[in-house]
Coordinates of C-alpha atoms (C1' of nucleotides) in Angstrom, one line a residue:
Chain A
M15 CA -60.6 -67.7 133.2
S16 CA -59.3 -65.5 136.0
T17 CA -58.1 -61.9 136.0
A18 CA -54.9 -62.7 134.1
E19 CA -52.2 -62.9 136.8
D20 CA -49.5 -62.8 134.1
T21 CA -50.5 -59.3 133.0
A22 CA -48.8 -57.4 135.9
G23 CA -45.7 -59.5 136.5
G24 CA -42.0 -58.7 136.1
E25 CA -40.7 -55.7 134.3
A26 CA -38.7 -57.3 131.6
E27 CA -40.7 -60.3 130.5
A28 CA -42.9 -58.4 128.1
W29 CA -39.9 -57.6 125.9
G30 CA -39.4 -61.3 124.9
Q31 CA -40.8 -60.7 121.5
V32 CA -37.9 -58.3 120.7
T33 CA -35.0 -59.9 118.8
P34 CA -32.1 -60.2 118.5
D35 CA -30.7 -60.2 122.0
A36 CA -28.7 -57.0 121.6
A37 CA -31.8 -55.1 120.3
R38 CA -33.8 -56.2 123.3
R39 CA -31.1 -55.2 125.8
L40 CA -31.0 -51.8 124.3
L41 CA -34.7 -51.5 124.5
V42 CA -34.8 -52.5 128.1
A43 CA -32.0 -50.1 128.9
A44 CA -33.9 -47.3 127.1
V45 CA -37.1 -48.0 129.1
E46 CA -35.1 -47.8 132.4
A47 CA -33.3 -44.6 131.4
F48 CA -36.4 -42.9 130.0
A49 CA -38.4 -43.8 133.1
E50 CA -35.7 -42.4 135.5
R51 CA -34.8 -39.2 133.7
G52 CA -37.3 -38.7 130.9
Y53 CA -36.7 -39.0 127.2
H54 CA -35.0 -35.6 126.6
A55 CA -32.7 -35.9 129.6
T56 CA -31.5 -39.4 128.5
T57 CA -28.5 -39.6 126.2
T58 CA -27.8 -42.3 123.7
R59 CA -24.5 -42.9 125.4
D60 CA -26.4 -43.7 128.6
I61 CA -28.7 -46.2 126.9
A62 CA -25.8 -47.9 125.2
G63 CA -23.8 -48.0 128.4
R64 CA -26.6 -49.6 130.4
A65 CA -26.8 -52.3 127.7
G66 CA -23.1 -52.8 127.9
M67 CA -22.3 -51.5 124.5
S68 CA -20.6 -48.6 122.8
P69 CA -22.7 -45.6 121.7
A70 CA -22.4 -46.5 118.0
A71 CA -23.9 -50.0 118.5
L72 CA -27.3 -48.4 119.1
Y73 CA -27.5 -47.3 115.6
I74 CA -27.1 -50.8 114.1
H75 CA -30.5 -51.8 115.7
Y76 CA -32.4 -48.5 115.7
K77 CA -32.3 -45.6 113.2
T78 CA -32.7 -42.9 115.9
K79 CA -33.2 -42.4 119.6
E80 CA -36.9 -41.6 118.8
E81 CA -37.4 -45.0 117.2
L82 CA -36.5 -46.5 120.5
L83 CA -39.2 -44.5 122.2
H84 CA -41.7 -45.3 119.4
R85 CA -41.1 -49.0 119.7
I86 CA -41.4 -48.9 123.5
S87 CA -44.6 -46.9 123.3
R88 CA -46.1 -49.2 120.7
I89 CA -45.4 -52.4 122.6
G90 CA -46.6 -50.9 125.8
H91 CA -49.8 -49.6 124.4
D92 CA -50.5 -53.0 122.7
K93 CA -50.0 -54.6 126.1
A94 CA -52.2 -52.2 127.9
L95 CA -55.0 -52.6 125.3
D96 CA -54.6 -56.4 125.5
I97 CA -55.1 -56.3 129.3
L98 CA -58.2 -54.1 129.0
R99 CA -59.7 -56.2 126.2
T100 CA -59.2 -59.4 128.1
A101 CA -61.1 -58.0 131.0
A102 CA -63.7 -56.2 129.0
R103 CA -64.6 -59.2 126.9
G104 CA -64.4 -61.7 129.7
E105 CA -67.3 -63.4 131.4
G106 CA -69.5 -61.9 134.0
D107 CA -71.7 -58.9 134.3
A108 CA -70.5 -55.3 133.8
T109 CA -69.7 -54.9 137.5
R110 CA -67.4 -57.9 137.4
R111 CA -65.8 -56.9 134.1
L112 CA -65.2 -53.3 135.2
A113 CA -63.6 -54.5 138.5
D114 CA -61.4 -56.9 136.5
A115 CA -60.4 -54.3 134.0
V116 CA -59.5 -51.7 136.6
S117 CA -57.6 -54.1 138.9
S118 CA -55.5 -55.6 136.1
F119 CA -54.9 -52.3 134.5
V120 CA -53.8 -50.8 137.8
R121 CA -51.6 -53.8 138.6
W122 CA -49.8 -53.3 135.3
H123 CA -49.3 -49.6 136.0
A124 CA -48.0 -50.3 139.5
G125 CA -46.0 -53.4 139.0
G126 CA -44.5 -52.3 135.6
R127 CA -44.2 -48.8 136.7
T128 CA -41.0 -48.3 134.8
T129 CA -42.6 -49.2 131.5
A130 CA -45.9 -47.6 132.2
R131 CA -44.2 -44.3 133.0
V132 CA -42.6 -44.1 129.6
V133 CA -45.7 -45.3 127.9
Q134 CA -48.0 -42.8 129.6
Y135 CA -45.9 -39.8 130.0
E136 CA -43.5 -39.5 127.1
L137 CA -46.1 -39.4 124.4
D138 CA -45.3 -35.8 123.6
S139 CA -41.7 -36.6 122.8
L140 CA -42.8 -38.6 119.7
G141 CA -42.9 -37.0 116.3
P142 CA -46.3 -36.3 114.6
D143 CA -46.6 -39.6 112.8
A144 CA -45.7 -41.9 115.7
R145 CA -47.8 -39.8 118.0
A146 CA -50.8 -40.2 115.7
E147 CA -50.4 -43.9 115.7
I148 CA -50.3 -44.1 119.5
L149 CA -53.2 -41.8 119.9
A150 CA -55.3 -44.2 117.8
L151 CA -54.4 -47.0 120.3
R152 CA -55.4 -44.7 123.1
R153 CA -58.8 -44.2 121.6
Q154 CA -59.3 -47.9 121.5
V155 CA -58.3 -48.1 125.2
D156 CA -60.9 -45.4 125.9
A157 CA -63.5 -47.3 123.9
E158 CA -63.0 -50.5 125.9
V159 CA -63.7 -48.9 129.2
R160 CA -66.6 -46.8 127.9
G161 CA -68.1 -50.0 126.6
I162 CA -68.2 -51.6 130.0
V163 CA -69.6 -48.5 131.6
E164 CA -72.3 -48.3 128.9
D165 CA -73.1 -52.0 129.4
G166 CA -73.6 -51.4 133.1
V167 CA -75.8 -48.4 132.6
A168 CA -77.9 -50.3 130.1
S169 CA -78.3 -53.3 132.4
G170 CA -79.2 -51.0 135.3
E171 CA -76.1 -52.1 137.3
F172 CA -74.6 -48.6 137.2
D173 CA -75.8 -45.1 137.9
V174 CA -73.7 -42.8 135.7
P175 CA -75.0 -39.3 134.8
D176 CA -72.0 -38.5 132.6
V177 CA -70.6 -41.6 130.8
H178 CA -68.0 -39.8 128.8
G179 CA -66.6 -37.7 131.7
T180 CA -66.7 -40.7 134.1
T181 CA -64.9 -42.9 131.6
I182 CA -62.1 -40.3 131.4
A183 CA -61.9 -40.1 135.2
V184 CA -61.7 -43.9 135.6
L185 CA -58.9 -44.2 133.0
S186 CA -57.2 -41.1 134.5
L187 CA -57.2 -42.7 138.0
C188 CA -55.6 -45.9 136.7
I189 CA -52.9 -44.1 134.5
D190 CA -51.8 -41.8 137.2
V191 CA -50.8 -44.7 139.3
A192 CA -47.7 -44.9 137.2
R193 CA -46.7 -41.4 138.4
W194 CA -47.0 -41.8 142.2
F195 CA -46.6 -45.6 142.8
N196 CA -43.5 -46.4 144.7
V197 CA -42.2 -50.0 144.6
D198 CA -40.6 -49.6 148.0
G199 CA -43.8 -48.1 149.5
P200 CA -46.2 -49.8 151.8
Q201 CA -48.7 -50.9 149.1
T202 CA -48.4 -53.8 146.7
P203 CA -49.7 -53.6 143.2
D204 CA -52.3 -56.2 144.1
E205 CA -53.5 -54.1 147.0
V206 CA -53.8 -50.9 144.9
G207 CA -55.6 -52.8 142.2
A208 CA -58.2 -54.1 144.6
L209 CA -58.7 -50.7 146.3
Y210 CA -59.0 -49.0 142.9
A211 CA -61.5 -51.5 141.6
D212 CA -63.7 -50.8 144.7
L213 CA -63.3 -47.0 144.3
V214 CA -64.3 -47.2 140.6
L215 CA -67.4 -49.3 141.4
R216 CA -68.4 -46.6 143.8
M217 CA -67.8 -43.9 141.2
V218 CA -70.2 -45.6 138.7
G219 CA -72.7 -46.3 141.5
A220 CA -72.5 -50.1 141.2
K221 CA -75.4 -51.6 143.1
Q222 CA -73.4 -54.5 144.5
S223 CA -69.8 -55.8 144.9
P224 CA -68.7 -58.3 142.3
A225 CA -68.7 -62.0 143.4
Q226 CA -65.3 -63.2 144.4
T227 CA -63.8 -65.6 141.9
Chain B
M25 CA -67.4 -17.3 151.9
S26 CA -67.9 -19.1 148.7
T27 CA -65.7 -21.6 146.9
A28 CA -63.2 -19.0 145.8
E29 CA -64.0 -18.1 142.2
D30 CA -60.7 -16.3 141.8
T31 CA -58.7 -19.5 142.4
A32 CA -59.2 -20.9 138.9
G33 CA -59.1 -17.9 136.7
G34 CA -56.8 -16.7 134.0
E35 CA -53.3 -18.2 133.4
A36 CA -51.2 -15.2 134.0
E37 CA -52.7 -13.4 136.9
A38 CA -51.1 -15.5 139.6
W39 CA -47.7 -14.1 138.6
G40 CA -48.5 -10.5 139.7
Q41 CA -46.3 -10.9 142.7
V42 CA -43.2 -11.4 140.6
T43 CA -41.2 -8.2 140.0
P44 CA -39.7 -6.5 138.1
D45 CA -41.6 -6.7 134.9
A46 CA -38.9 -8.3 132.8
A47 CA -38.5 -11.1 135.4
R48 CA -42.2 -11.8 135.3
R49 CA -42.3 -11.9 131.5
L50 CA -39.4 -14.4 131.6
L51 CA -41.2 -16.5 134.2
V52 CA -44.5 -16.6 132.2
A53 CA -42.5 -17.4 129.0
A54 CA -40.8 -20.2 130.8
V55 CA -44.1 -21.6 132.1
E56 CA -45.5 -21.7 128.6
A57 CA -42.4 -23.3 127.1
F58 CA -42.0 -25.9 129.9
A59 CA -45.7 -26.9 129.6
E60 CA -45.5 -27.2 125.8
R61 CA -42.2 -29.1 125.4
G62 CA -41.0 -30.1 128.9
Y63 CA -38.2 -28.7 130.9
H64 CA -35.3 -30.5 129.2
A65 CA -36.6 -29.9 125.7
T66 CA -36.9 -26.2 126.3
T67 CA -33.9 -23.9 125.6
T68 CA -33.0 -20.7 127.3
R69 CA -33.0 -19.1 123.9
D70 CA -36.6 -20.1 123.5
I71 CA -37.6 -18.7 126.8
A72 CA -35.8 -15.4 126.2
G73 CA -37.3 -15.2 122.7
R74 CA -40.8 -15.6 124.0
A75 CA -40.2 -12.8 126.5
G76 CA -38.9 -10.6 123.7
M77 CA -35.4 -10.5 125.0
S78 CA -31.9 -11.7 124.1
P79 CA -30.7 -15.0 125.6
A80 CA -28.3 -13.2 127.9
A81 CA -31.0 -11.2 129.6
L82 CA -32.3 -14.3 131.3
Y83 CA -29.2 -14.5 133.5
I84 CA -29.6 -11.0 134.9
H85 CA -32.8 -12.1 136.6
Y86 CA -32.2 -15.8 137.2
K87 CA -29.0 -17.6 138.0
T88 CA -29.8 -20.7 136.0
K89 CA -32.5 -22.3 134.0
E90 CA -33.3 -24.5 136.9
E91 CA -33.9 -21.5 139.1
L92 CA -36.8 -20.6 136.8
L93 CA -38.4 -24.0 137.2
H94 CA -37.9 -23.8 141.0
R95 CA -39.6 -20.5 141.3
I96 CA -42.5 -21.6 139.1
S97 CA -42.9 -24.8 141.1
R98 CA -42.7 -23.0 144.4
I99 CA -45.3 -20.4 143.4
G100 CA -47.6 -23.0 141.9
H101 CA -47.5 -25.3 144.9
D102 CA -48.1 -22.4 147.2
K103 CA -51.2 -21.5 145.2
A104 CA -52.4 -25.1 145.1
L105 CA -52.0 -25.4 148.8
D106 CA -53.8 -22.1 149.4
I107 CA -56.7 -23.4 147.3
L108 CA -57.0 -26.6 149.3
R109 CA -56.6 -24.9 152.6
T110 CA -59.3 -22.3 151.8
A111 CA -61.7 -25.2 151.1
A112 CA -60.6 -27.5 153.9
R113 CA -60.9 -24.8 156.5
G114 CA -64.1 -23.3 155.2
E115 CA -67.5 -23.6 156.7
G116 CA -69.8 -26.6 156.4
D117 CA -69.6 -30.3 157.1
A118 CA -66.9 -32.6 155.6
T119 CA -69.1 -33.4 152.6
R120 CA -69.4 -29.7 151.7
R121 CA -65.7 -29.1 152.3
L122 CA -64.5 -32.1 150.3
A123 CA -66.7 -31.1 147.4
D124 CA -65.4 -27.5 147.6
A125 CA -61.8 -28.7 147.8
V126 CA -62.1 -31.1 144.8
S127 CA -64.0 -28.7 142.6
S128 CA -61.7 -25.7 143.2
F129 CA -58.6 -27.9 142.9
V130 CA -59.8 -29.4 139.7
R131 CA -60.8 -26.0 138.3
W132 CA -57.3 -24.8 138.9
H133 CA -55.7 -27.8 137.2
A134 CA -58.0 -27.5 134.2
G135 CA -58.2 -23.7 133.8
G136 CA -54.5 -23.1 134.6
R137 CA -53.4 -26.3 132.8
T138 CA -50.3 -24.7 131.5
T139 CA -49.1 -23.8 135.0
A140 CA -50.4 -27.0 136.6
R141 CA -48.6 -29.2 134.1
V142 CA -45.2 -27.7 134.9
V143 CA -46.0 -27.8 138.6
Q144 CA -47.2 -31.4 138.7
Y145 CA -45.0 -33.1 136.1
E146 CA -41.6 -31.4 136.1
L147 CA -40.8 -32.1 139.7
D148 CA -38.1 -34.6 138.8
S149 CA -36.2 -32.0 136.8
L150 CA -35.4 -30.1 140.0
G151 CA -32.1 -30.6 141.9
P152 CA -32.2 -32.5 145.2
D153 CA -32.6 -29.4 147.5
A154 CA -35.3 -27.7 145.5
R155 CA -37.0 -31.1 145.1
A156 CA -37.0 -31.7 148.8
E157 CA -38.5 -28.3 149.5
I158 CA -41.4 -28.9 147.0
L159 CA -42.0 -32.4 148.4
A160 CA -42.6 -30.9 151.8
L161 CA -45.3 -28.7 150.3
R162 CA -46.8 -31.8 148.7
R163 CA -47.0 -33.5 152.0
Q164 CA -49.0 -30.5 153.3
V165 CA -51.3 -30.8 150.3
D166 CA -51.8 -34.5 151.1
A167 CA -52.5 -33.7 154.8
E168 CA -55.2 -31.2 154.0
V169 CA -57.2 -33.7 151.9
R170 CA -56.7 -36.5 154.4
G171 CA -57.9 -34.2 157.1
I172 CA -61.2 -33.7 155.4
V173 CA -61.6 -37.4 154.7
E174 CA -60.8 -38.2 158.4
D175 CA -63.4 -35.6 159.5
G176 CA -66.0 -37.2 157.4
V177 CA -65.2 -40.7 158.7
A178 CA -65.3 -39.5 162.3
S179 CA -68.7 -37.7 161.8
G180 CA -70.1 -40.7 160.1
E181 CA -70.7 -38.9 156.8
F182 CA -68.2 -41.0 154.9
D183 CA -67.6 -44.8 154.6
V184 CA -63.9 -45.2 153.8
P185 CA -62.1 -48.5 154.6
D186 CA -58.7 -47.2 153.5
V187 CA -58.2 -43.5 154.3
H188 CA -54.6 -43.3 153.2
G189 CA -55.1 -45.1 149.9
T190 CA -58.4 -43.2 149.2
T191 CA -56.7 -39.9 149.9
I192 CA -54.0 -40.6 147.4
A193 CA -56.6 -41.7 144.8
V194 CA -58.6 -38.4 145.3
L195 CA -55.5 -36.3 144.8
S196 CA -54.3 -38.4 141.9
L197 CA -57.6 -37.9 140.2
C198 CA -57.4 -34.2 140.5
I199 CA -53.8 -33.8 139.5
D200 CA -54.1 -36.0 136.4
V201 CA -56.6 -33.4 135.0
A202 CA -53.6 -31.3 134.1
R203 CA -52.4 -34.1 131.8
W204 CA -55.5 -34.8 129.8
F205 CA -57.6 -31.6 130.0
N206 CA -57.9 -29.8 126.7
V207 CA -58.9 -26.1 126.7
D208 CA -60.4 -26.5 123.2
G209 CA -62.4 -29.7 124.3
P210 CA -66.1 -30.0 125.0
Q211 CA -65.8 -29.6 128.8
T212 CA -65.3 -26.4 130.8
P213 CA -63.1 -26.3 133.9
D214 CA -66.3 -25.7 135.9
E215 CA -68.0 -28.7 134.5
V216 CA -65.1 -31.0 135.2
G217 CA -64.8 -29.6 138.7
A218 CA -68.5 -30.3 139.4
L219 CA -68.3 -33.8 137.9
Y220 CA -65.2 -34.7 139.9
A221 CA -66.6 -33.4 143.2
D222 CA -69.6 -35.7 142.6
L223 CA -67.3 -38.7 141.7
V224 CA -65.1 -38.1 144.8
L225 CA -68.2 -38.0 147.1
R226 CA -69.2 -41.3 145.7
M227 CA -65.6 -42.7 146.3
V228 CA -65.8 -41.8 150.0
G229 CA -69.3 -43.1 150.3
A230 CA -70.8 -39.8 151.2
K231 CA -74.4 -40.3 152.5
Q232 CA -75.8 -37.2 150.9
S233 CA -75.0 -34.5 148.3
P234 CA -73.8 -31.2 149.7
A235 CA -76.3 -28.4 149.9
Q236 CA -76.0 -25.9 147.1
T237 CA -74.6 -22.5 148.2
Chain C
dG23 C1' -8.7 -72.4 105.1
dG24 C1' -9.9 -68.3 102.4
dG25 C1' -13.4 -65.0 101.9
dC26 C1' -17.2 -62.6 103.2
dA27 C1' -21.2 -61.0 105.9
dC28 C1' -22.2 -59.2 110.2
dA29 C1' -22.0 -57.1 114.9
dC30 C1' -19.5 -54.1 117.0
dT31 C1' -15.9 -50.3 118.5
dA32 C1' -12.8 -46.0 118.5
dA33 C1' -12.8 -41.7 117.1
dG34 C1' -14.8 -37.8 115.9
dC35 C1' -18.1 -34.3 113.2
dG36 C1' -21.3 -30.6 113.1
dA37 C1' -24.7 -28.5 115.7
dG38 C1' -26.9 -26.6 119.5
dC39 C1' -26.7 -26.3 124.4
dG40 C1' -26.2 -23.4 129.1
dC41 C1' -24.0 -19.8 130.3
dT42 C1' -20.4 -15.6 130.2
dC43 C1' -18.5 -11.2 129.3
dA44 C1' -17.3 -6.7 127.3
dG45 C1' -19.6 -2.9 125.9
dC46 C1' -23.7 0.0 124.9
dT47 C1' -27.7 2.7 126.4
dT48 C1' -30.6 4.9 129.7
dC49 C1' -31.6 7.5 133.7
dG50 C1' -31.6 9.5 138.5
dG51 C1' -28.7 12.2 141.8
dC52 C1' -26.1 16.2 142.5
Chain D
dG16 C1' -23.5 18.3 132.6
dC17 C1' -21.2 14.5 134.4
dC18 C1' -21.1 9.9 136.8
dG19 C1' -22.1 5.5 138.3
dA20 C1' -25.5 1.9 138.6
dA21 C1' -28.7 -1.0 136.3
dG22 C1' -30.8 -3.5 132.2
dC23 C1' -29.8 -5.3 128.2
dT24 C1' -27.3 -7.0 123.8
dG25 C1' -23.9 -9.3 120.4
dA26 C1' -20.6 -12.4 120.2
dG27 C1' -18.9 -16.4 121.6
dC28 C1' -16.7 -20.1 124.9
dG29 C1' -16.5 -24.8 126.4
dC30 C1' -19.1 -28.7 126.3
dT31 C1' -22.1 -32.5 125.2
dC32 C1' -25.4 -34.0 122.2
dG33 C1' -27.2 -37.3 118.3
dC34 C1' -25.3 -39.5 114.9
dT35 C1' -21.5 -41.2 111.3
dT36 C1' -17.6 -43.5 109.5
dA37 C1' -13.5 -46.3 109.0
dG38 C1' -11.8 -50.1 110.7
dT39 C1' -11.7 -54.6 113.7
dG40 C1' -12.9 -59.1 115.4
dT41 C1' -15.7 -63.3 114.8
dG42 C1' -17.9 -67.1 112.8
dC43 C1' -20.1 -69.5 108.9
dC44 C1' -20.1 -71.3 104.1
dC45 C1' -17.8 -73.7 100.6

DNA sequence: GGGCACACTAAGCGAGCGCTCAGCTTCGGC
DNA sequence: GCCGAAGCTGAGCGCTCGCTTAGTGTGCCC
């Protein structure tokens, strides 16, 4: 098993599970609009227009504008957690698994920046219940990364004085990629993923580079 | 000269330069509201209410709601740049200066999280002209950090294969503190600043810890 | 081929938005 | 003691927002 090439691919393919077709088109349109302008600056008319429908059509498939954001955030967090779990529970020592986790997580944030932006930065626009649900997923994301770091410390691979603080820093570094990464810029998602995996191994004081697979 | 204790202090003190008093109260109210709810979700009635004034009073001191954001962003970026310049042009080797820059920059993002949130995450809500002005300041911020990294590489203190990418990562790590830091959480701004300075020195492969001042 | 369920549209409602304006109060200059 | 400038308020304008409703077209079942 490799580092899951399919986790960081095209923008739209992750929405295949959403049916019917009109509901998926609206969801994809909402992701694009929210990523470009932010949730509050996006109008339901804009979303419907991007999906090639009238404003009223939105309300056949979703109760409110907030439900759109909730669904996007839920699917996105599920995907993010899936990526990290695949790497965290893969084969290899902690060094290998941390490098895989960071590089695939970063590739997802860079390559699917449109989605990742909404998922990571529009959390505060959700209502209390939806917010609480998403925060629970975030704690699981955190736990996956912390688990790898703790494994590496236990095995003597890593030198980490502050596991909690360092875990936050590693995740923070990955997540912020969604803010600054530019698809038209000089770096590809793969390059940033490789660079960040190396930087993170340095942060945890990894004794050696992971073997190439 | 030390690491500028006064750069990361209380929230409101940085606005002393804004006069008259009513204009400053409105600006501080706007910072709080924007940080809590975001620019687009904040109403001019809310800002004026927090400042203890009627909605119309806002327009005596500021032409539009966007001018408030512009002024906040400008003052905040000036402050951020000032913090980095102080550290970058201070005494000591590159290791010392990078550690100072990161720890003071992080302290500012953590301690003044309200301000930093608006400054770092509401850039897209500005119009094209204001946005361009702020982006120019950001490039200067970037240049200060890259300068230190390049100094360290040239002197042999650092081992950095990708100076450009690593500089972005260092800044990204610091900036994202404004997103996750919780004033009521277990960590103080000073602690996060010290941890992050250490993590960044590891990222650049610094040969030794900086001497304590 | 008649009827009905379903997806969708045109039109628009009530609310709240950014912002304006006429008028009130306060206060320094003379 | 009067005047004009400056700071502020109460009321509200024009607009756009999220969302609703009445009605239309389409296709499937019998």
